Amino acid sequence: MRKPLVMGNWKLNGSKNMAKSLVAGLRNELSNNTACNVAIAPPVVYLDFVKHQLDGSNIILGAQDVGVNLSGAYTGEISIEMLKDVGVTHVIIGHSERRTYHKESDEFVAKKFGVIKEAGLVPVLCIGETEAENEAGQTQAICARQIDAVIKALGIQAFNGAVIAYEPVWAIGTGKSATPAQAQAVHKFIRDHIAKQDEKVAQQVIIQYGGSVNDKNAAELFTQPDIDGALVGGASLKADAFAAIVKAAEQAKK
Ligand code: 13P
């Protein structure tokens, strides 16, 4: 049985004050949570601060991205060892916002995947098609291509203990979530695609759904057999909404 992971991606939002009250709110609402793994990914400058706010809690600390180099003359970059040093265990990579605004290629994202695995941390690989690709019937091809870049660079075993977040680009921040059936179909395709190379790896890999998940639509999404939690943007900035999504996952996956 896979333990679901609900992860909040704060993106470019927050302040020390906001982080303090949001974490306090989550700790309050999620005291005895065990049936679902919960993670939050604040902006990198607040990671150390949030780690202290999380002291004694089982909420996991995540990062939104990582550089591919370990040290040296790379102004502005953050290394995986730095993230590890401040207590990060899960690292989001390949988010569509980075693929689009920073022109990150599949190969570059695969390199980040390798750096994270090498450091013993958990990559959260975001994949998903744009609206145009969806309308052109390319959803499966795009997801397969983004996954295959990692398999080609690192082998199928790299997905052992890893997380994939299926985030259709057209559903991100639009209020237009994929329907549970739509998402399930793609999640099943992803798991089957991995199973073609290794059934065991496919059965344990966590596949989150992301894209306009909120406290109203989460429960039905989580009833789908291949949806193992969610990567949440906007709704992760409110403690009550995010906690409700976590509780929906716990309930559905009991
Ligand atoms: P929203 O939940 O705001 O649609 O964002 C999803 C997302 O991009 C999470 O990484």
Tab-separated table of C-alpha atoms and ligand atoms in Angstrom:
chain	number	residue	atom	x	y	z
A	1	MET	CA	0.000	0.000	0.000
A	2	ARG	CA	1.435	3.363	-1.015
A	3	LYS	CA	1.354	6.116	1.600
A	4	PRO	CA	0.007	9.257	-0.059
A	5	LEU	CA	2.019	12.461	-0.084
A	6	VAL	CA	0.306	15.836	0.023
A	7	MET	CA	2.833	18.583	-0.656
A	8	GLY	CA	2.357	22.339	-0.613
A	9	ASN	CA	4.310	24.318	-3.189
A	10	TRP	CA	4.308	27.904	-1.941
A	11	LYS	CA	5.933	29.147	-5.178
A	12	LEU	CA	6.929	32.841	-4.952
A	13	ASN	CA	4.769	33.603	-1.922
A	14	GLY	CA	5.328	34.199	1.757
A	15	SER	CA	7.258	36.085	4.385
A	16	LYS	CA	8.581	35.147	7.816
A	17	ASN	CA	5.309	36.242	9.380
A	18	MET	CA	3.216	34.297	6.924
A	19	ALA	CA	5.398	31.174	7.306
A	20	LYS	CA	5.138	31.358	11.067
A	21	SER	CA	1.360	31.571	11.150
A	22	LEU	CA	0.829	29.061	8.327
A	23	VAL	CA	3.046	26.438	9.982
A	24	ALA	CA	1.413	27.088	13.368
A	25	GLY	CA	-1.997	26.612	11.745
A	26	LEU	CA	-0.941	23.358	10.093
A	27	ARG	CA	0.577	21.985	13.288
A	28	ASN	CA	-2.622	22.789	15.059
A	29	GLU	CA	-4.852	21.075	12.504
A	30	LEU	CA	-2.616	18.093	11.724
A	31	SER	CA	-1.334	17.038	15.132
A	32	ASN	CA	-1.689	13.265	14.913
A	33	ASN	CA	-1.443	12.779	11.219
A	34	THR	CA	0.112	9.457	10.258
A	35	ALA	CA	-1.884	8.000	7.353
A	36	CYS	CA	-0.539	10.563	4.908
A	37	ASN	CA	2.855	12.138	4.416
A	38	VAL	CA	2.697	15.931	4.448
A	39	ALA	CA	5.329	18.263	3.030
A	40	ILE	CA	5.683	21.974	2.462
A	41	ALA	CA	8.049	23.690	0.046
A	42	PRO	CA	8.585	27.344	0.968
A	43	PRO	CA	10.856	29.712	-0.984
A	44	VAL	CA	14.494	28.814	-0.447
A	45	VAL	CA	15.324	31.821	1.768
A	46	TYR	CA	12.765	30.661	4.341
A	47	LEU	CA	13.766	26.986	4.473
A	48	ASP	CA	15.943	27.276	7.569
A	49	PHE	CA	13.380	29.456	9.326
A	50	VAL	CA	10.536	27.041	8.483
A	51	LYS	CA	12.645	24.068	9.603
A	52	HIS	CA	12.762	25.625	13.056
A	53	GLN	CA	9.025	26.259	12.999
A	54	LEU	CA	8.579	22.561	12.192
A	55	ASP	CA	10.715	21.371	15.085
A	56	GLY	CA	9.122	18.263	16.619
A	57	SER	CA	6.490	17.956	13.885
A	58	ASN	CA	6.372	15.210	11.241
A	59	ILE	CA	5.750	17.665	8.403
A	60	ILE	CA	8.427	17.180	5.755
A	61	LEU	CA	10.521	20.104	4.486
A	62	GLY	CA	10.697	20.399	0.703
A	63	ALA	CA	12.422	22.735	-1.741
A	64	GLN	CA	11.039	24.076	-5.017
A	65	ASP	CA	14.159	23.529	-7.097
A	66	VAL	CA	17.889	22.797	-6.914
A	67	GLY	CA	20.984	23.577	-8.960
A	68	VAL	CA	22.946	20.834	-10.700
A	69	ASN	CA	26.381	21.857	-9.402
A	70	LEU	CA	27.685	20.983	-5.964
A	71	SER	CA	29.929	23.990	-5.288
A	72	GLY	CA	32.092	26.578	-6.969
A	73	ALA	CA	31.725	29.625	-9.160
A	74	TYR	CA	27.980	29.493	-9.848
A	75	THR	CA	26.619	32.812	-8.608
A	76	GLY	CA	23.072	32.649	-7.358
A	77	GLU	CA	22.827	28.847	-7.361
A	78	ILE	CA	21.751	26.554	-4.504
A	79	SER	CA	23.254	23.071	-4.189
A	80	ILE	CA	21.633	19.866	-3.046
A	81	GLU	CA	24.058	19.643	-0.095
A	82	MET	CA	22.939	23.101	1.046
A	83	LEU	CA	19.308	21.999	0.940
A	84	LYS	CA	20.208	18.829	2.852
A	85	ASP	CA	22.164	20.889	5.375
A	86	VAL	CA	19.054	22.870	6.346
A	87	GLY	CA	16.855	19.772	6.621
A	88	VAL	CA	15.237	19.435	3.216
A	89	THR	CA	14.369	15.865	2.159
A	90	HIS	CA	12.087	16.357	-0.876
A	91	VAL	CA	12.948	18.513	-3.892
A	92	ILE	CA	10.516	19.570	-6.617
A	93	ILE	CA	12.092	19.591	-10.086
A	94	GLY	CA	10.820	20.147	-13.590
A	95	HIS	CA	7.875	22.275	-12.553
A	96	SER	CA	6.213	23.641	-15.683
A	97	GLU	CA	6.905	27.185	-14.480
A	98	ARG	CA	10.632	26.406	-14.536
A	99	ARG	CA	10.433	24.492	-17.804
A	100	THR	CA	8.662	27.502	-19.351
A	101	TYR	CA	10.273	30.581	-17.760
A	102	HIS	CA	13.761	29.134	-17.336
A	103	LYS	CA	13.785	26.979	-20.466
A	104	GLU	CA	14.693	23.842	-18.512
A	105	SER	CA	14.959	20.872	-20.857
A	106	ASP	CA	14.011	17.262	-20.082
A	107	GLU	CA	17.718	16.402	-19.996
A	108	PHE	CA	18.540	19.216	-17.571
A	109	VAL	CA	15.696	18.140	-15.283
A	110	ALA	CA	16.988	14.552	-15.450
A	111	LYS	CA	20.381	15.840	-14.327
A	112	LYS	CA	18.741	17.443	-11.285
A	113	PHE	CA	16.970	14.144	-10.594
A	114	GLY	CA	20.365	12.429	-10.502
A	115	VAL	CA	21.911	15.019	-8.204
A	116	ILE	CA	19.030	14.614	-5.733
A	117	LYS	CA	19.212	10.792	-5.773
A	118	GLU	CA	22.984	10.905	-5.370
A	119	ALA	CA	22.521	12.962	-2.194
A	120	GLY	CA	19.982	10.433	-0.880
A	121	LEU	CA	17.016	12.832	-1.077
A	122	VAL	CA	13.643	12.442	-2.783
A	123	PRO	CA	12.990	14.014	-6.187
A	124	VAL	CA	9.451	15.192	-6.929
A	125	LEU	CA	9.459	15.167	-10.730
A	126	CYS	CA	6.769	17.361	-12.263
A	127	ILE	CA	5.486	16.342	-15.660
A	128	GLY	CA	2.464	17.265	-17.739
A	129	GLU	CA	1.172	18.591	-21.013
A	130	THR	CA	0.078	22.084	-22.073
A	131	GLU	CA	-3.451	22.856	-23.182
A	132	ALA	CA	-2.441	22.773	-26.860
A	133	GLU	CA	-0.714	19.422	-26.399
A	134	ASN	CA	-3.764	18.119	-24.579
A	135	GLU	CA	-6.047	19.188	-27.397
A	136	ALA	CA	-3.708	17.614	-29.925
A	137	GLY	CA	-3.996	14.286	-28.082
A	138	GLN	CA	-0.343	14.330	-27.002
A	139	THR	CA	-0.800	13.952	-23.246
A	140	GLN	CA	0.636	10.439	-23.038
A	141	ALA	CA	3.487	11.176	-25.417
A	142	ILE	CA	4.574	14.245	-23.424
A	143	CYS	CA	4.437	12.434	-20.077
A	144	ALA	CA	6.341	9.464	-21.502
A	145	ARG	CA	8.996	11.749	-22.997
A	146	GLN	CA	9.539	13.599	-19.709
A	147	ILE	CA	9.859	10.327	-17.781
A	148	ASP	CA	12.003	8.651	-20.410
A	149	ALA	CA	14.608	11.423	-20.139
A	150	VAL	CA	15.187	10.329	-16.520
A	151	ILE	CA	15.181	6.623	-17.386
A	152	LYS	CA	17.676	7.240	-20.191
A	153	ALA	CA	20.038	9.200	-17.948
A	154	LEU	CA	19.738	7.179	-14.734
A	155	GLY	CA	17.892	3.916	-15.359
A	156	ILE	CA	14.477	2.810	-14.145
A	157	GLN	CA	15.698	2.104	-10.589
A	158	ALA	CA	16.093	5.860	-10.094
A	159	PHE	CA	12.317	5.934	-9.589
A	160	ASN	CA	12.626	3.744	-6.494
A	161	GLY	CA	11.569	5.975	-3.611
A	162	ALA	CA	10.859	8.870	-5.984
A	163	VAL	CA	7.737	10.937	-6.520
A	164	ILE	CA	6.136	11.956	-9.815
A	165	ALA	CA	3.696	14.858	-9.875
A	166	TYR	CA	1.372	14.842	-12.868
A	167	GLU	CA	0.494	18.500	-13.324
A	168	PRO	CA	-1.339	19.293	-16.545
A	169	VAL	CA	-0.187	22.835	-17.341
A	170	TRP	CA	-3.727	23.905	-18.268
A	171	ALA	CA	-4.929	23.020	-14.767
A	172	ILE	CA	-2.282	24.975	-12.837
A	173	GLY	CA	-3.626	28.102	-11.177
A	174	THR	CA	-6.655	28.158	-13.466
A	175	GLY	CA	-9.304	26.769	-11.124
A	176	LYS	CA	-9.895	24.164	-13.841
A	177	SER	CA	-8.718	20.887	-12.309
A	178	ALA	CA	-8.572	17.704	-14.350
A	179	THR	CA	-11.571	15.537	-13.543
A	180	PRO	CA	-10.840	12.534	-11.314
A	181	ALA	CA	-11.386	10.201	-14.295
A	182	GLN	CA	-9.116	12.270	-16.562
A	183	ALA	CA	-6.347	12.360	-13.966
A	184	GLN	CA	-6.715	8.654	-13.141
A	185	ALA	CA	-6.341	7.732	-16.810
A	186	VAL	CA	-3.042	9.607	-17.076
A	187	HIS	CA	-1.777	8.305	-13.704
A	188	LYS	CA	-2.513	4.755	-14.830
A	189	PHE	CA	-0.700	5.406	-18.096
A	190	ILE	CA	2.341	6.692	-16.129
A	191	ARG	CA	2.379	3.688	-13.792
A	192	ASP	CA	1.973	1.249	-16.701
A	193	HIS	CA	4.730	3.034	-18.595
A	194	ILE	CA	7.107	2.484	-15.684
A	195	ALA	CA	5.831	-1.076	-15.164
A	196	LYS	CA	6.897	-1.936	-18.712
A	197	GLN	CA	10.452	-1.638	-17.390
A	198	ASP	CA	9.992	-2.660	-13.751
A	199	GLU	CA	6.730	-3.723	-12.148
A	200	LYS	CA	8.033	-3.345	-8.576
A	201	VAL	CA	9.262	0.177	-9.144
A	202	ALA	CA	5.908	1.067	-10.716
A	203	GLN	CA	3.930	-0.269	-7.775
A	204	GLN	CA	5.791	1.784	-5.193
A	205	VAL	CA	6.303	5.066	-7.029
A	206	ILE	CA	4.141	7.867	-5.645
A	207	ILE	CA	2.178	9.669	-8.373
A	208	GLN	CA	0.674	12.926	-7.164
A	209	TYR	CA	-1.865	14.982	-9.050
A	210	GLY	CA	-1.388	18.750	-9.205
A	211	GLY	CA	-3.416	21.557	-10.763
A	212	SER	CA	-6.143	23.516	-8.974
A	213	VAL	CA	-6.503	20.995	-6.150
A	214	ASN	CA	-8.576	22.481	-3.343
A	215	ASP	CA	-10.513	21.441	-0.262
A	216	LYS	CA	-13.617	20.820	-2.410
A	217	ASN	CA	-12.279	18.619	-5.209
A	218	ALA	CA	-9.516	16.747	-3.328
A	219	ALA	CA	-11.625	13.948	-1.834
A	220	GLU	CA	-12.922	12.719	-5.168
A	221	LEU	CA	-9.501	12.896	-6.805
A	222	PHE	CA	-8.071	10.762	-3.996
A	223	THR	CA	-10.651	8.014	-4.475
A	224	GLN	CA	-8.873	7.132	-7.728
A	225	PRO	CA	-6.574	4.116	-7.342
A	226	ASP	CA	-3.489	5.625	-8.984
A	227	ILE	CA	-3.681	9.089	-7.411
A	228	ASP	CA	-1.310	9.016	-4.428
A	229	GLY	CA	-1.789	12.501	-3.048
A	230	ALA	CA	-1.393	15.974	-4.462
A	231	LEU	CA	1.022	18.779	-5.209
A	232	VAL	CA	-0.893	21.864	-4.152
A	233	GLY	CA	-0.183	25.476	-5.084
A	234	GLY	CA	-2.690	28.180	-4.150
A	235	ALA	CA	-4.623	26.139	-1.582
A	236	SER	CA	-1.408	25.318	0.312
A	237	LEU	CA	-1.150	28.955	1.416
A	238	LYS	CA	-4.147	28.604	3.721
A	239	ALA	CA	-3.806	26.289	6.714
A	240	ASP	CA	-7.450	25.242	6.824
A	241	ALA	CA	-7.690	24.453	3.101
A	242	PHE	CA	-4.375	22.580	3.032
A	243	ALA	CA	-5.254	20.614	6.179
A	244	ALA	CA	-8.611	19.685	4.648
A	245	ILE	CA	-6.802	18.300	1.582
A	246	VAL	CA	-4.509	16.228	3.829
A	247	LYS	CA	-7.499	14.902	5.746
A	248	ALA	CA	-9.243	14.001	2.480
A	249	ALA	CA	-6.198	11.945	1.478
A	250	GLU	CA	-6.105	10.179	4.841
A	251	GLN	CA	-9.776	9.366	4.592
A	252	ALA	CA	-9.661	8.129	0.999
A	253	LYS	CA	-6.589	5.946	1.416
A	254	LYS	CA	-7.563	4.281	4.724
B	1	13P	P1	-2.349	25.369	-8.109
B	1	13P	O1	-2.745	24.390	-7.022
B	1	13P	O2	-2.314	26.779	-7.617
B	1	13P	O3	-3.128	25.163	-9.354
B	1	13P	O4	-0.812	25.026	-8.467
B	1	13P	C1	-0.464	23.729	-8.732
B	1	13P	C2	1.012	23.639	-8.819
B	1	13P	O5	1.617	24.133	-9.753
B	1	13P	C3	1.722	22.959	-7.727
B	1	13P	O6	3.061	22.749	-8.043
